[in-house]
Short mmCIF file of C-alpha atoms in Angstrom, two decimals:
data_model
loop_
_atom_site.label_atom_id
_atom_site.label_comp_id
_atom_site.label_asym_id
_atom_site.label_seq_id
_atom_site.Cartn_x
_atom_site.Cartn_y
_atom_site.Cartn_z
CA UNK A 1 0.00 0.00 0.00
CA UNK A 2 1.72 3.31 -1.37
CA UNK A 3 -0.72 5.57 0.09
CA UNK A 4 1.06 6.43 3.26
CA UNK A 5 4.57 7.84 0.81
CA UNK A 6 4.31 11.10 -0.32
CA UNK A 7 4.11 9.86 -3.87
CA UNK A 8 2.34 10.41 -6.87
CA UNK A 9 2.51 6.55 -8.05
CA UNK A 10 -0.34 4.70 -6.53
CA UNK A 11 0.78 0.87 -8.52
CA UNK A 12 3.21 -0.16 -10.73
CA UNK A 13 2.36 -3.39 -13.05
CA UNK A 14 5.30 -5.31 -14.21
CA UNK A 15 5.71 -7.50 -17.21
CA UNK A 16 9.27 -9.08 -15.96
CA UNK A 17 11.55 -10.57 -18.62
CA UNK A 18 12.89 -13.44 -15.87
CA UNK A 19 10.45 -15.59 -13.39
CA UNK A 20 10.17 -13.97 -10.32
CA UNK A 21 7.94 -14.40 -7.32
CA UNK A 22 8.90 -11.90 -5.16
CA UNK A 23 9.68 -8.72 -6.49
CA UNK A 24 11.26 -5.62 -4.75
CA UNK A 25 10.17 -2.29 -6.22
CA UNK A 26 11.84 1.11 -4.83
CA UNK A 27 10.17 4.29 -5.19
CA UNK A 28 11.81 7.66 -4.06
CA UNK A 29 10.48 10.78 -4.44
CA UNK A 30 12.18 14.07 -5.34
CA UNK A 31 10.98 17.76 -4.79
CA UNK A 32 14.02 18.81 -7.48
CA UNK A 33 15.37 17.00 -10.46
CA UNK A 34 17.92 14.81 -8.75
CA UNK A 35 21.22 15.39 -8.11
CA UNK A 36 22.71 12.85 -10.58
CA UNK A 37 20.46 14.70 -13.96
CA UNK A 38 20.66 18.00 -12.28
CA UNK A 39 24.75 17.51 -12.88
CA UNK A 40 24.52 17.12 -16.12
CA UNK A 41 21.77 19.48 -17.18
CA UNK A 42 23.86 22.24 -15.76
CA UNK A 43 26.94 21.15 -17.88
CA UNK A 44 24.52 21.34 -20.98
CA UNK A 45 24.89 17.46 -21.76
CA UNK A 46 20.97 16.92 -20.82
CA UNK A 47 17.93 18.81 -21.74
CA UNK A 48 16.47 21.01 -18.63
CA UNK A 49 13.13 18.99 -18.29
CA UNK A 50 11.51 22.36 -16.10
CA UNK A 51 11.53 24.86 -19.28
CA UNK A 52 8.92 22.60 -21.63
CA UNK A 53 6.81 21.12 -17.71
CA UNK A 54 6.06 22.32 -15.01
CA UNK A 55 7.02 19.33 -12.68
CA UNK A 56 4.92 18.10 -10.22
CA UNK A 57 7.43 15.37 -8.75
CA UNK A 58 10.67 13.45 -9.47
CA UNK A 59 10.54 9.95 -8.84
CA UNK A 60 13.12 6.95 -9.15
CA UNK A 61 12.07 3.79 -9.68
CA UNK A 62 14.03 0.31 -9.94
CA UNK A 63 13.27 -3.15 -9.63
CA UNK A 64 15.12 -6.38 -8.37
CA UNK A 65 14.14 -8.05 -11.74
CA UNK A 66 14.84 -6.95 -15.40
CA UNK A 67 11.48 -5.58 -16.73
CA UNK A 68 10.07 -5.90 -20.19
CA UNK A 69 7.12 -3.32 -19.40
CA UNK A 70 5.50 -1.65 -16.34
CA UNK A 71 2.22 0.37 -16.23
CA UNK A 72 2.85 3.48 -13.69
CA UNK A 73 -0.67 4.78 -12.50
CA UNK A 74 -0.30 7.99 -10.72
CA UNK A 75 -1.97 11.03 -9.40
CA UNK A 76 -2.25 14.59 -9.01
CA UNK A 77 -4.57 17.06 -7.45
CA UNK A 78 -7.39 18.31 -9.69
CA UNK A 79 -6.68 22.24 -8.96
CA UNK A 80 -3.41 21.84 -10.07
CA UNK A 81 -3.90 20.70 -13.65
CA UNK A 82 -6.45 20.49 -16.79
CA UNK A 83 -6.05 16.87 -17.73
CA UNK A 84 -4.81 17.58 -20.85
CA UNK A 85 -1.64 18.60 -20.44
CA UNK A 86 -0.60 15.57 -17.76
CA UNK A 87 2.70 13.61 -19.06
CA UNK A 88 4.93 11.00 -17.52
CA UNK A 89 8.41 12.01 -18.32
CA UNK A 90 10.92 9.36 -18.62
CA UNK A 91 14.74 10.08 -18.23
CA UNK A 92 16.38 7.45 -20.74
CA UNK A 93 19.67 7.69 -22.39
CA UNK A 94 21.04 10.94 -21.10
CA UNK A 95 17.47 12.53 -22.59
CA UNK A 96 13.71 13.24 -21.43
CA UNK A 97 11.25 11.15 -23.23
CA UNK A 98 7.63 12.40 -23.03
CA UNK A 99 5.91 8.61 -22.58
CA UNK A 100 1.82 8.13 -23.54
CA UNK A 101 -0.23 8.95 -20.60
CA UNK A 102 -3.70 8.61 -20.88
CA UNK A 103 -6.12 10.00 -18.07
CA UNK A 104 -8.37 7.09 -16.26
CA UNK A 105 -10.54 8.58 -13.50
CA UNK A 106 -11.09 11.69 -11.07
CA UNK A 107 -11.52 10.24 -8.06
CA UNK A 108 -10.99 12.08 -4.21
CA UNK A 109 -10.10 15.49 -5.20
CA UNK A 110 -7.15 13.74 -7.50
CA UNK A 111 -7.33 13.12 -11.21
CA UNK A 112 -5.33 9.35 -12.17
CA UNK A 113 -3.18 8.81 -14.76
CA UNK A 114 -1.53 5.90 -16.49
CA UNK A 115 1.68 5.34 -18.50
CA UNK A 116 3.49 2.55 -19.88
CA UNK A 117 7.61 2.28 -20.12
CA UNK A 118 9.97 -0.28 -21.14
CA UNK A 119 12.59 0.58 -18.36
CA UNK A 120 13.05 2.30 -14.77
CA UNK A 121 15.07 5.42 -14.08
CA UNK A 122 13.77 8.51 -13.34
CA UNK A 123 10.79 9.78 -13.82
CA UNK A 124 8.79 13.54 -14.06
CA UNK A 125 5.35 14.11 -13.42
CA UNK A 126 5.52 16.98 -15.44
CA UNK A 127 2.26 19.62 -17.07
CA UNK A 128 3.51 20.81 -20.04
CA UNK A 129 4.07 24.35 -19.88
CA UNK A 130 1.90 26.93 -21.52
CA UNK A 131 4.12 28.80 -23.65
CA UNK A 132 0.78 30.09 -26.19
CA UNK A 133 0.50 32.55 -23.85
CA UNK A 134 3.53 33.87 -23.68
CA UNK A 135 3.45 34.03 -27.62
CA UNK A 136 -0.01 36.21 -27.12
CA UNK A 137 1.89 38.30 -24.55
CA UNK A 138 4.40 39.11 -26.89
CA UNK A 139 2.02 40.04 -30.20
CA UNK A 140 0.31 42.18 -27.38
CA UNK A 141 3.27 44.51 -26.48
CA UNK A 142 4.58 44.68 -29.91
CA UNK A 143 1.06 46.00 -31.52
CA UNK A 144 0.47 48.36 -28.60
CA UNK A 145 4.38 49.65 -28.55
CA UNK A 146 4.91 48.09 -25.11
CA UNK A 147 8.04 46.57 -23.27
CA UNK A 148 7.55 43.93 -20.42
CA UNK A 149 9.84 41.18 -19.16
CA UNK A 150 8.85 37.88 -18.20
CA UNK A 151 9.73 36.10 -15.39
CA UNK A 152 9.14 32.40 -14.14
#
């Protein structure tokens, strides 16, 4: 039972590539990008996940067993989102990979989310950022003559 972590993930179903009966899964939760990505994203050699998402949380996952497939369902609170703009980031291969997540349920004040991947690492619970309006912003000061600076 998850619920008592301060997690997103609520299960994780593996497909596992070796027979298995018991199987140790870790879960650890991050407030910033780990340390390990953050390392590397400030040397330039990995994409800054935070300027296309706003992240919700970091997560690391591994398993005892080699996995062929695992579906993560996860949540997040309903006022912080529209459901369209959910994503389960993956970090594979020294790069961000925005996985298929497909919205399931609202259910206790928390909308829940699934997403399949092939491998654990780390993980983003990201909302993709909305830059349109920052676009808008812009035409706005340039037909009325204006000057601003934006700030996140």
């Amino acid at each position: 039972d998850v619920s008592k972590y301060n997690t997103a993930v609520k299960t994780i179903d593996i497909v596992s590539n070796e027979d298995a009966d018991d199987v140790e899964i870790t879960v650890v939760t991050y407030e910033v990008v780990p340390e390990s990505i953050a390392t590397a994203m400030a040397v330039g050699t990995v994409d800054d996940v935070e300027a296309g998402y706003d992240i919700y949380q970091y997560l690391e996952i591994e398993a005892d067993v080699d996995i062929e497939s695992a579906v993560i369902t996860f949540e997040i609170p309903v006022e912080e989102v529209d459901v369209n703009s959910v994503v389960l980031l993956h970090y594979d291969g020294g790069k961000w990979e925005e996985l298929s997540t497909e919205f399931i349920i609202e259910s206790n004040g928390n909308f829940i989310f699934e997403a399949e991947t092939t491998g654990f690492s780390v993980f983003a619970v990201g909302v993709k950022a909305a830059g349109f309006s920052y676009m808008w912003l812009l035409v706005g000061a340039v037909l009325l003559g204006g000057a601003f600076v934006i700030k996140k």
